[in-house]
Amino acid sequence: MQITVLGCSGGIGAGRRTTAFLVDDDILIDCGTGVGDLSLEAMARIRHLLITHTHLDHIACLPLLLDTLFSRLQSRPLVIHARADCMHIIHDHIFNWQIWPDFFELPERERPVVRFHAMEPAVPIYLDGRRIDMLPVAHSVPAVGYRVERDGAAFAFSGDTTSNDGFWDALNAHDTLDLLFVECAFPDREQALGQQAGHYCPALLARDLTKLRHAPRVGITHLKSGEEDSVFAALQARVPGRELLRLCSGDVFTI
Ligand SMILES: [Zn+2]
Ligand SMILES: [Zn+2]
């Protein structure tokens, strides 16, 4: 399984792209601005989109992706997997003919270029040999993470979350975890604000990493724009025994 980091930043600015991870060449996790760097051919190979939550930095490119691929998707629609409440928020607040056309009934209601599939944490789905599990997290809006496994190799992505037990319990319930992408958006000095916004800071993430029984490589995402170095260094100082990776757009992992 190959995972390509298209975007992993907490904001925009030169060299920064917001959240999007490509699994092999056909599954996209979140649809932030990193998707805009793919070639048209690479975009057209995406068959499934897993959405963690509805914040704009995670779905900013979805309206533009559907518009760009419109003619190609008419023969084989894109499938969006998400919590049911997230699906309704996306449909009602973006694809409402005012912000953007309703691609869920284009070109015709009976054969749209995109359709939703509602997922639940307790029910995995299987996409061409890859098992996908939705994982509970704790953010300021309904949100989830995902675990993806193929042939015994697995990685997980937290999406946006602050301290919680559910995410770590769900990871521990499986036998393996080779690679973990987890957010650490806020500096420790803004811990209270970060918790209010539903994000980790180094102190909280270091504490929660002790809950994990696996020893994966850990890639850090969503670092606040302009404070990437200091937040990552603070986290590293708190977890000296862990192999931490500061993710960059374009990073490719094979597990
Ligand atoms: Zn968020
Ligand atoms: Zn975010």
PDB file of C-alpha atoms and ligand atoms in Angstrom:
ATOM      1  CA  MET A   1       0.000   0.000   0.000  1.00  0.00           C
ATOM      2  CA  GLN A   2       1.288   3.433  -0.886  1.00  0.00           C
ATOM      3  CA  ILE A   3       0.289   6.637   0.906  1.00  0.00           C
ATOM      4  CA  THR A   4       1.097  10.014  -0.654  1.00  0.00           C
ATOM      5  CA  VAL A   5       0.855  13.158   1.439  1.00  0.00           C
ATOM      6  CA  LEU A   6      -0.779  15.770  -0.798  1.00  0.00           C
ATOM      7  CA  GLY A   7      -1.433  18.234   2.004  1.00  0.00           C
ATOM      8  CA  CYS A   8      -0.782  18.186   5.763  1.00  0.00           C
ATOM      9  CA  SER A   9      -0.580  21.806   6.835  1.00  0.00           C
ATOM     10  CA  GLY A  10      -2.825  23.700   9.219  1.00  0.00           C
ATOM     11  CA  GLY A  11      -3.060  26.573   6.757  1.00  0.00           C
ATOM     12  CA  ILE A  12      -1.987  27.983   3.421  1.00  0.00           C
ATOM     13  CA  GLY A  13       1.063  29.934   2.268  1.00  0.00           C
ATOM     14  CA  ALA A  14       4.050  29.065   0.077  1.00  0.00           C
ATOM     15  CA  GLY A  15       4.763  25.327   0.274  1.00  0.00           C
ATOM     16  CA  ARG A  16       1.727  24.679   2.458  1.00  0.00           C
ATOM     17  CA  ARG A  17      -1.302  22.630   1.446  1.00  0.00           C
ATOM     18  CA  THR A  18      -4.249  21.642   3.623  1.00  0.00           C
ATOM     19  CA  THR A  19      -5.219  18.076   4.425  1.00  0.00           C
ATOM     20  CA  ALA A  20      -5.357  15.423   1.694  1.00  0.00           C
ATOM     21  CA  PHE A  21      -3.809  11.928   1.623  1.00  0.00           C
ATOM     22  CA  LEU A  22      -3.838   9.650  -1.421  1.00  0.00           C
ATOM     23  CA  VAL A  23      -3.960   5.884  -0.774  1.00  0.00           C
ATOM     24  CA  ASP A  24      -2.548   3.969  -3.734  1.00  0.00           C
ATOM     25  CA  ASP A  25      -3.988   5.949  -6.634  1.00  0.00           C
ATOM     26  CA  ASP A  26      -7.728   5.571  -6.102  1.00  0.00           C
ATOM     27  CA  ILE A  27      -8.651   6.447  -2.504  1.00  0.00           C
ATOM     28  CA  LEU A  28      -8.419   9.987  -1.220  1.00  0.00           C
ATOM     29  CA  ILE A  29      -8.675  10.858   2.477  1.00  0.00           C
ATOM     30  CA  ASP A  30      -9.923  14.424   2.815  1.00  0.00           C
ATOM     31  CA  CYS A  31      -9.971  16.893  -0.015  1.00  0.00           C
ATOM     32  CA  GLY A  32      -7.996  19.932   1.126  1.00  0.00           C
ATOM     33  CA  THR A  33      -5.927  22.180  -1.109  1.00  0.00           C
ATOM     34  CA  GLY A  34      -3.234  19.532  -1.613  1.00  0.00           C
ATOM     35  CA  VAL A  35      -5.484  17.868  -4.179  1.00  0.00           C
ATOM     36  CA  GLY A  36      -4.935  20.802  -6.540  1.00  0.00           C
ATOM     37  CA  ASP A  37      -1.360  19.667  -7.227  1.00  0.00           C
ATOM     38  CA  LEU A  38      -2.455  16.383  -8.837  1.00  0.00           C
ATOM     39  CA  SER A  39      -2.468  16.070 -12.610  1.00  0.00           C
ATOM     40  CA  LEU A  40      -5.858  15.723 -14.278  1.00  0.00           C
ATOM     41  CA  GLU A  41      -5.052  12.073 -14.991  1.00  0.00           C
ATOM     42  CA  ALA A  42      -4.188  11.413 -11.341  1.00  0.00           C
ATOM     43  CA  MET A  43      -7.393  13.143 -10.190  1.00  0.00           C
ATOM     44  CA  ALA A  44      -9.414  11.019 -12.590  1.00  0.00           C
ATOM     45  CA  ARG A  45      -8.051   7.810 -11.011  1.00  0.00           C
ATOM     46  CA  ILE A  46      -9.637   8.685  -7.630  1.00  0.00           C
ATOM     47  CA  ARG A  47     -12.697   6.457  -7.126  1.00  0.00           C
ATOM     48  CA  HIS A  48     -13.382   6.944  -3.401  1.00  0.00           C
ATOM     49  CA  LEU A  49     -13.149   9.891  -1.029  1.00  0.00           C
ATOM     50  CA  LEU A  50     -13.110   9.335   2.749  1.00  0.00           C
ATOM     51  CA  ILE A  51     -14.008  12.504   4.635  1.00  0.00           C
ATOM     52  CA  THR A  52     -12.983  13.024   8.271  1.00  0.00           C
ATOM     53  CA  HIS A  53     -15.162  16.097   8.889  1.00  0.00           C
ATOM     54  CA  THR A  54     -16.675  19.121   7.245  1.00  0.00           C
ATOM     55  CA  HIS A  55     -14.218  21.894   8.101  1.00  0.00           C
ATOM     56  CA  LEU A  56     -13.182  23.820   5.038  1.00  0.00           C
ATOM     57  CA  ASP A  57      -9.479  22.958   5.200  1.00  0.00           C
ATOM     58  CA  HIS A  58     -10.502  19.285   4.688  1.00  0.00           C
ATOM     59  CA  ILE A  59     -13.032  19.738   1.879  1.00  0.00           C
ATOM     60  CA  ALA A  60     -11.944  22.965   0.148  1.00  0.00           C
ATOM     61  CA  CYS A  61     -11.122  21.268  -3.151  1.00  0.00           C
ATOM     62  CA  LEU A  62     -14.157  18.956  -3.303  1.00  0.00           C
ATOM     63  CA  PRO A  63     -16.417  21.360  -5.238  1.00  0.00           C
ATOM     64  CA  LEU A  64     -13.634  22.146  -7.702  1.00  0.00           C
ATOM     65  CA  LEU A  65     -12.625  18.477  -8.052  1.00  0.00           C
ATOM     66  CA  LEU A  66     -16.162  17.492  -9.085  1.00  0.00           C
ATOM     67  CA  ASP A  67     -16.400  20.361 -11.532  1.00  0.00           C
ATOM     68  CA  THR A  68     -13.002  19.555 -13.036  1.00  0.00           C
ATOM     69  CA  LEU A  69     -13.794  15.836 -13.438  1.00  0.00           C
ATOM     70  CA  PHE A  70     -17.431  16.288 -14.408  1.00  0.00           C
ATOM     71  CA  SER A  71     -17.300  14.728 -17.873  1.00  0.00           C
ATOM     72  CA  ARG A  72     -15.040  11.860 -16.725  1.00  0.00           C
ATOM     73  CA  LEU A  73     -17.283  11.014 -13.747  1.00  0.00           C
ATOM     74  CA  GLN A  74     -20.422  10.556 -15.815  1.00  0.00           C
ATOM     75  CA  SER A  75     -19.517   6.980 -16.667  1.00  0.00           C
ATOM     76  CA  ARG A  76     -18.270   6.116 -13.133  1.00  0.00           C
ATOM     77  CA  PRO A  77     -19.292   8.367 -10.222  1.00  0.00           C
ATOM     78  CA  LEU A  78     -17.046   9.285  -7.314  1.00  0.00           C
ATOM     79  CA  VAL A  79     -18.184   7.742  -4.021  1.00  0.00           C
ATOM     80  CA  ILE A  80     -17.862   9.845  -0.859  1.00  0.00           C
ATOM     81  CA  HIS A  81     -17.710   7.854   2.389  1.00  0.00           C
ATOM     82  CA  ALA A  82     -18.475   9.836   5.524  1.00  0.00           C
ATOM     83  CA  ARG A  83     -20.635  10.004   8.614  1.00  0.00           C
ATOM     84  CA  ALA A  84     -24.272  10.593   7.673  1.00  0.00           C
ATOM     85  CA  ASP A  85     -24.377  13.940   9.492  1.00  0.00           C
ATOM     86  CA  CYS A  86     -21.277  15.127   7.640  1.00  0.00           C
ATOM     87  CA  MET A  87     -22.873  14.190   4.322  1.00  0.00           C
ATOM     88  CA  HIS A  88     -25.909  16.332   5.069  1.00  0.00           C
ATOM     89  CA  ILE A  89     -23.794  19.309   6.121  1.00  0.00           C
ATOM     90  CA  ILE A  90     -21.733  19.145   2.926  1.00  0.00           C
ATOM     91  CA  HIS A  91     -24.772  18.786   0.715  1.00  0.00           C
ATOM     92  CA  ASP A  92     -26.887  21.452   2.359  1.00  0.00           C
ATOM     93  CA  HIS A  93     -24.218  24.094   2.855  1.00  0.00           C
ATOM     94  CA  ILE A  94     -22.060  23.751  -0.254  1.00  0.00           C
ATOM     95  CA  PHE A  95     -23.913  21.911  -3.032  1.00  0.00           C
ATOM     96  CA  ASN A  96     -27.012  24.073  -2.626  1.00  0.00           C
ATOM     97  CA  TRP A  97     -26.935  25.865  -6.000  1.00  0.00           C
ATOM     98  CA  GLN A  98     -25.792  29.049  -4.252  1.00  0.00           C
ATOM     99  CA  ILE A  99     -22.264  28.225  -3.165  1.00  0.00           C
ATOM    100  CA  TRP A 100     -21.912  25.549  -5.877  1.00  0.00           C
ATOM    101  CA  PRO A 101     -24.182  23.488  -8.169  1.00  0.00           C
ATOM    102  CA  ASP A 102     -25.680  20.305  -6.715  1.00  0.00           C
ATOM    103  CA  PHE A 103     -23.471  17.698  -8.350  1.00  0.00           C
ATOM    104  CA  PHE A 104     -25.463  15.040  -6.477  1.00  0.00           C
ATOM    105  CA  GLU A 105     -28.192  15.519  -9.087  1.00  0.00           C
ATOM    106  CA  LEU A 106     -26.063  16.364 -12.113  1.00  0.00           C
ATOM    107  CA  PRO A 107     -26.150  15.693 -14.977  1.00  0.00           C
ATOM    108  CA  GLU A 108     -29.394  13.942 -13.915  1.00  0.00           C
ATOM    109  CA  ARG A 109     -30.816  13.019 -10.521  1.00  0.00           C
ATOM    110  CA  GLU A 110     -30.885   9.307 -11.505  1.00  0.00           C
ATOM    111  CA  ARG A 111     -27.209   9.162 -12.513  1.00  0.00           C
ATOM    112  CA  PRO A 112     -25.184  11.815 -10.664  1.00  0.00           C
ATOM    113  CA  VAL A 113     -21.412  12.180 -10.958  1.00  0.00           C
ATOM    114  CA  VAL A 114     -21.009  11.761  -7.199  1.00  0.00           C
ATOM    115  CA  ARG A 115     -22.859   9.820  -4.526  1.00  0.00           C
ATOM    116  CA  PHE A 116     -22.659   9.437  -0.763  1.00  0.00           C
ATOM    117  CA  HIS A 117     -22.144   6.268   1.251  1.00  0.00           C
ATOM    118  CA  ALA A 118     -22.856   6.641   4.989  1.00  0.00           C
ATOM    119  CA  MET A 119     -20.270   4.928   7.201  1.00  0.00           C
ATOM    120  CA  GLU A 120     -20.283   4.041  10.909  1.00  0.00           C
ATOM    121  CA  PRO A 121     -17.342   3.330  13.210  1.00  0.00           C
ATOM    122  CA  ALA A 122     -18.540  -0.206  13.926  1.00  0.00           C
ATOM    123  CA  VAL A 123     -18.885  -1.290  10.298  1.00  0.00           C
ATOM    124  CA  PRO A 124     -15.739  -1.587   8.141  1.00  0.00           C
ATOM    125  CA  ILE A 125     -15.904  -1.383   4.370  1.00  0.00           C
ATOM    126  CA  TYR A 126     -13.711  -3.164   1.830  1.00  0.00           C
ATOM    127  CA  LEU A 127     -12.428  -1.394  -1.275  1.00  0.00           C
ATOM    128  CA  ASP A 128     -10.469  -3.609  -3.679  1.00  0.00           C
ATOM    129  CA  GLY A 129      -8.625  -5.514  -0.973  1.00  0.00           C
ATOM    130  CA  ARG A 130      -8.279  -2.652   1.483  1.00  0.00           C
ATOM    131  CA  ARG A 131     -10.206  -2.725   4.729  1.00  0.00           C
ATOM    132  CA  ILE A 132     -11.324   0.721   5.923  1.00  0.00           C
ATOM    133  CA  ASP A 133     -12.376   1.340   9.524  1.00  0.00           C
ATOM    134  CA  MET A 134     -13.838   4.621  10.738  1.00  0.00           C
ATOM    135  CA  LEU A 135     -12.374   5.676  14.110  1.00  0.00           C
ATOM    136  CA  PRO A 136     -13.939   7.902  16.777  1.00  0.00           C
ATOM    137  CA  VAL A 137     -12.188  11.185  17.628  1.00  0.00           C
ATOM    138  CA  ALA A 138     -13.042  14.362  19.572  1.00  0.00           C
ATOM    139  CA  HIS A 139     -13.211  17.559  17.509  1.00  0.00           C
ATOM    140  CA  SER A 140     -15.375  20.692  17.635  1.00  0.00           C
ATOM    141  CA  VAL A 141     -17.727  19.284  14.976  1.00  0.00           C
ATOM    142  CA  PRO A 142     -18.720  15.667  14.168  1.00  0.00           C
ATOM    143  CA  ALA A 143     -15.455  14.058  13.051  1.00  0.00           C
ATOM    144  CA  VAL A 144     -13.722  10.709  12.596  1.00  0.00           C
ATOM    145  CA  GLY A 145     -10.359   9.223  11.771  1.00  0.00           C
ATOM    146  CA  TYR A 146      -9.657   6.247   9.501  1.00  0.00           C
ATOM    147  CA  ARG A 147      -7.580   3.070   9.638  1.00  0.00           C
ATOM    148  CA  VAL A 148      -6.687   1.381   6.356  1.00  0.00           C
ATOM    149  CA  GLU A 149      -5.310  -2.166   6.160  1.00  0.00           C
ATOM    150  CA  ARG A 150      -4.134  -4.296   3.272  1.00  0.00           C
ATOM    151  CA  ASP A 151      -2.455  -7.699   3.485  1.00  0.00           C
ATOM    152  CA  GLY A 152      -1.711  -7.223   7.184  1.00  0.00           C
ATOM    153  CA  ALA A 153      -0.109  -3.764   6.818  1.00  0.00           C
ATOM    154  CA  ALA A 154      -2.026  -0.853   8.292  1.00  0.00           C
ATOM    155  CA  PHE A 155      -1.914   2.879   8.744  1.00  0.00           C
ATOM    156  CA  ALA A 156      -4.280   5.291  10.486  1.00  0.00           C
ATOM    157  CA  PHE A 157      -5.067   8.981  10.261  1.00  0.00           C
ATOM    158  CA  SER A 158      -6.583  10.962  13.123  1.00  0.00           C
ATOM    159  CA  GLY A 159      -8.054  13.813  11.135  1.00  0.00           C
ATOM    160  CA  ASP A 160      -8.610  16.715  13.540  1.00  0.00           C
ATOM    161  CA  THR A 161      -8.938  15.806  17.201  1.00  0.00           C
ATOM    162  CA  THR A 162      -8.046  16.733  20.728  1.00  0.00           C
ATOM    163  CA  SER A 163      -7.363  14.403  23.643  1.00  0.00           C
ATOM    164  CA  ASN A 164      -9.688  11.395  23.851  1.00  0.00           C
ATOM    165  CA  ASP A 165      -9.678   7.663  24.571  1.00  0.00           C
ATOM    166  CA  GLY A 166     -11.849   6.384  21.715  1.00  0.00           C
ATOM    167  CA  PHE A 167      -9.289   6.865  18.938  1.00  0.00           C
ATOM    168  CA  TRP A 168      -6.531   5.090  20.850  1.00  0.00           C
ATOM    169  CA  ASP A 169      -8.830   2.307  22.062  1.00  0.00           C
ATOM    170  CA  ALA A 170      -9.937   1.701  18.478  1.00  0.00           C
ATOM    171  CA  LEU A 171      -6.324   1.476  17.277  1.00  0.00           C
ATOM    172  CA  ASN A 172      -5.434  -0.876  20.142  1.00  0.00           C
ATOM    173  CA  ALA A 173      -8.329  -3.150  19.214  1.00  0.00           C
ATOM    174  CA  HIS A 174      -6.442  -4.136  16.049  1.00  0.00           C
ATOM    175  CA  ASP A 175      -3.332  -6.330  15.984  1.00  0.00           C
ATOM    176  CA  THR A 176      -1.139  -4.053  13.887  1.00  0.00           C
ATOM    177  CA  LEU A 177      -0.346  -0.444  13.138  1.00  0.00           C
ATOM    178  CA  ASP A 178       2.671   0.346  10.978  1.00  0.00           C
ATOM    179  CA  LEU A 179       2.172   4.046  10.410  1.00  0.00           C
ATOM    180  CA  LEU A 180       0.152   6.708  12.212  1.00  0.00           C
ATOM    181  CA  PHE A 181      -0.643  10.204  11.001  1.00  0.00           C
ATOM    182  CA  VAL A 182      -1.844  12.339  13.886  1.00  0.00           C
ATOM    183  CA  GLU A 183      -2.470  16.030  14.202  1.00  0.00           C
ATOM    184  CA  CYS A 184      -0.726  18.461  16.546  1.00  0.00           C
ATOM    185  CA  ALA A 185      -2.139  21.813  15.538  1.00  0.00           C
ATOM    186  CA  PHE A 186      -1.537  24.080  18.501  1.00  0.00           C
ATOM    187  CA  PRO A 187       1.487  25.146  20.585  1.00  0.00           C
ATOM    188  CA  ASP A 188       1.441  24.258  24.279  1.00  0.00           C
ATOM    189  CA  ARG A 189       0.955  27.889  25.293  1.00  0.00           C
ATOM    190  CA  GLU A 190      -2.440  27.751  23.565  1.00  0.00           C
ATOM    191  CA  GLN A 191      -3.510  24.429  25.078  1.00  0.00           C
ATOM    192  CA  ALA A 192      -6.827  25.785  26.400  1.00  0.00           C
ATOM    193  CA  LEU A 193      -7.697  27.376  23.050  1.00  0.00           C
ATOM    194  CA  GLY A 194      -6.605  24.220  21.249  1.00  0.00           C
ATOM    195  CA  GLN A 195      -8.849  22.017  23.393  1.00  0.00           C
ATOM    196  CA  GLN A 196     -11.740  24.398  22.823  1.00  0.00           C
ATOM    197  CA  ALA A 197     -11.129  24.159  19.077  1.00  0.00           C
ATOM    198  CA  GLY A 198     -10.760  20.371  19.315  1.00  0.00           C
ATOM    199  CA  HIS A 199      -7.050  20.094  18.534  1.00  0.00           C
ATOM    200  CA  TYR A 200      -3.952  18.546  20.085  1.00  0.00           C
ATOM    201  CA  CYS A 201      -0.927  20.401  21.397  1.00  0.00           C
ATOM    202  CA  PRO A 202       2.392  18.637  22.193  1.00  0.00           C
ATOM    203  CA  ALA A 203       1.584  18.126  25.907  1.00  0.00           C
ATOM    204  CA  LEU A 204      -1.782  16.472  25.201  1.00  0.00           C
ATOM    205  CA  LEU A 205      -0.544  14.397  22.267  1.00  0.00           C
ATOM    206  CA  ALA A 206       2.526  13.160  24.176  1.00  0.00           C
ATOM    207  CA  ARG A 207       0.244  12.031  26.983  1.00  0.00           C
ATOM    208  CA  ASP A 208      -2.178  10.278  24.607  1.00  0.00           C
ATOM    209  CA  LEU A 209       0.590   8.524  22.658  1.00  0.00           C
ATOM    210  CA  THR A 210       1.319   6.563  25.843  1.00  0.00           C
ATOM    211  CA  LYS A 211      -2.144   4.975  25.425  1.00  0.00           C
ATOM    212  CA  LEU A 212      -1.065   3.294  22.163  1.00  0.00           C
ATOM    213  CA  ARG A 213       0.132  -0.302  22.504  1.00  0.00           C
ATOM    214  CA  HIS A 214       1.662  -0.328  18.999  1.00  0.00           C
ATOM    215  CA  ALA A 215       4.967   1.322  18.015  1.00  0.00           C
ATOM    216  CA  PRO A 216       4.341   2.743  14.531  1.00  0.00           C
ATOM    217  CA  ARG A 217       6.225   5.514  12.801  1.00  0.00           C
ATOM    218  CA  VAL A 218       4.283   8.657  13.701  1.00  0.00           C
ATOM    219  CA  GLY A 219       3.805  11.438  11.145  1.00  0.00           C
ATOM    220  CA  ILE A 220       2.660  14.789  12.518  1.00  0.00           C
ATOM    221  CA  THR A 221       0.074  16.792  10.562  1.00  0.00           C
ATOM    222  CA  HIS A 222      -1.814  20.070  10.804  1.00  0.00           C
ATOM    223  CA  LEU A 223       1.031  22.065  12.400  1.00  0.00           C
ATOM    224  CA  LYS A 224       0.006  25.695  12.660  1.00  0.00           C
ATOM    225  CA  SER A 225       1.336  27.798   9.781  1.00  0.00           C
ATOM    226  CA  GLY A 226       4.453  29.675  10.845  1.00  0.00           C
ATOM    227  CA  GLU A 227       4.914  27.619  14.024  1.00  0.00           C
ATOM    228  CA  GLU A 228       5.743  24.261  12.463  1.00  0.00           C
ATOM    229  CA  ASP A 229       9.331  24.110  13.770  1.00  0.00           C
ATOM    230  CA  SER A 230       8.600  25.070  17.364  1.00  0.00           C
ATOM    231  CA  VAL A 231       5.517  22.847  17.788  1.00  0.00           C
ATOM    232  CA  PHE A 232       7.271  19.831  16.247  1.00  0.00           C
ATOM    233  CA  ALA A 233      10.378  20.399  18.409  1.00  0.00           C
ATOM    234  CA  ALA A 234       8.232  20.681  21.540  1.00  0.00           C
ATOM    235  CA  LEU A 235       6.521  17.397  20.731  1.00  0.00           C
ATOM    236  CA  GLN A 236       9.813  15.646  19.994  1.00  0.00           C
ATOM    237  CA  ALA A 237      11.177  16.775  23.369  1.00  0.00           C
ATOM    238  CA  ARG A 238       8.160  15.231  25.094  1.00  0.00           C
ATOM    239  CA  VAL A 239       8.367  11.816  23.362  1.00  0.00           C
ATOM    240  CA  PRO A 240      12.107  11.066  23.058  1.00  0.00           C
ATOM    241  CA  GLY A 241      11.516   7.345  22.454  1.00  0.00           C
ATOM    242  CA  ARG A 242       9.157   7.716  19.483  1.00  0.00           C
ATOM    243  CA  GLU A 243      10.141   7.977  15.833  1.00  0.00           C
ATOM    244  CA  LEU A 244       8.376  11.181  14.772  1.00  0.00           C
ATOM    245  CA  LEU A 245       8.168  12.446  11.221  1.00  0.00           C
ATOM    246  CA  ARG A 246       7.352  15.997  10.284  1.00  0.00           C
ATOM    247  CA  LEU A 247       5.226  15.462   7.201  1.00  0.00           C
ATOM    248  CA  CYS A 248       5.562  17.517   4.014  1.00  0.00           C
ATOM    249  CA  SER A 249       3.439  17.637   0.888  1.00  0.00           C
ATOM    250  CA  GLY A 250       4.870  15.124  -1.568  1.00  0.00           C
ATOM    251  CA  ASP A 251       6.027  12.607   1.057  1.00  0.00           C
ATOM    252  CA  VAL A 252       5.356   9.033  -0.039  1.00  0.00           C
ATOM    253  CA  PHE A 253       5.130   6.063   2.339  1.00  0.00           C
ATOM    254  CA  THR A 254       4.999   2.384   1.417  1.00  0.00           C
ATOM    255  CA  ILE A 255       3.836  -0.144   3.989  1.00  0.00           C
TER     256      ILE A 255
HETATM  257 ZN    ZN B   1     -11.325  20.679  11.857  1.00  0.00          ZN
HETATM  258 ZN    ZN B   2      -8.325  20.898  10.012  1.00  0.00          ZN
END
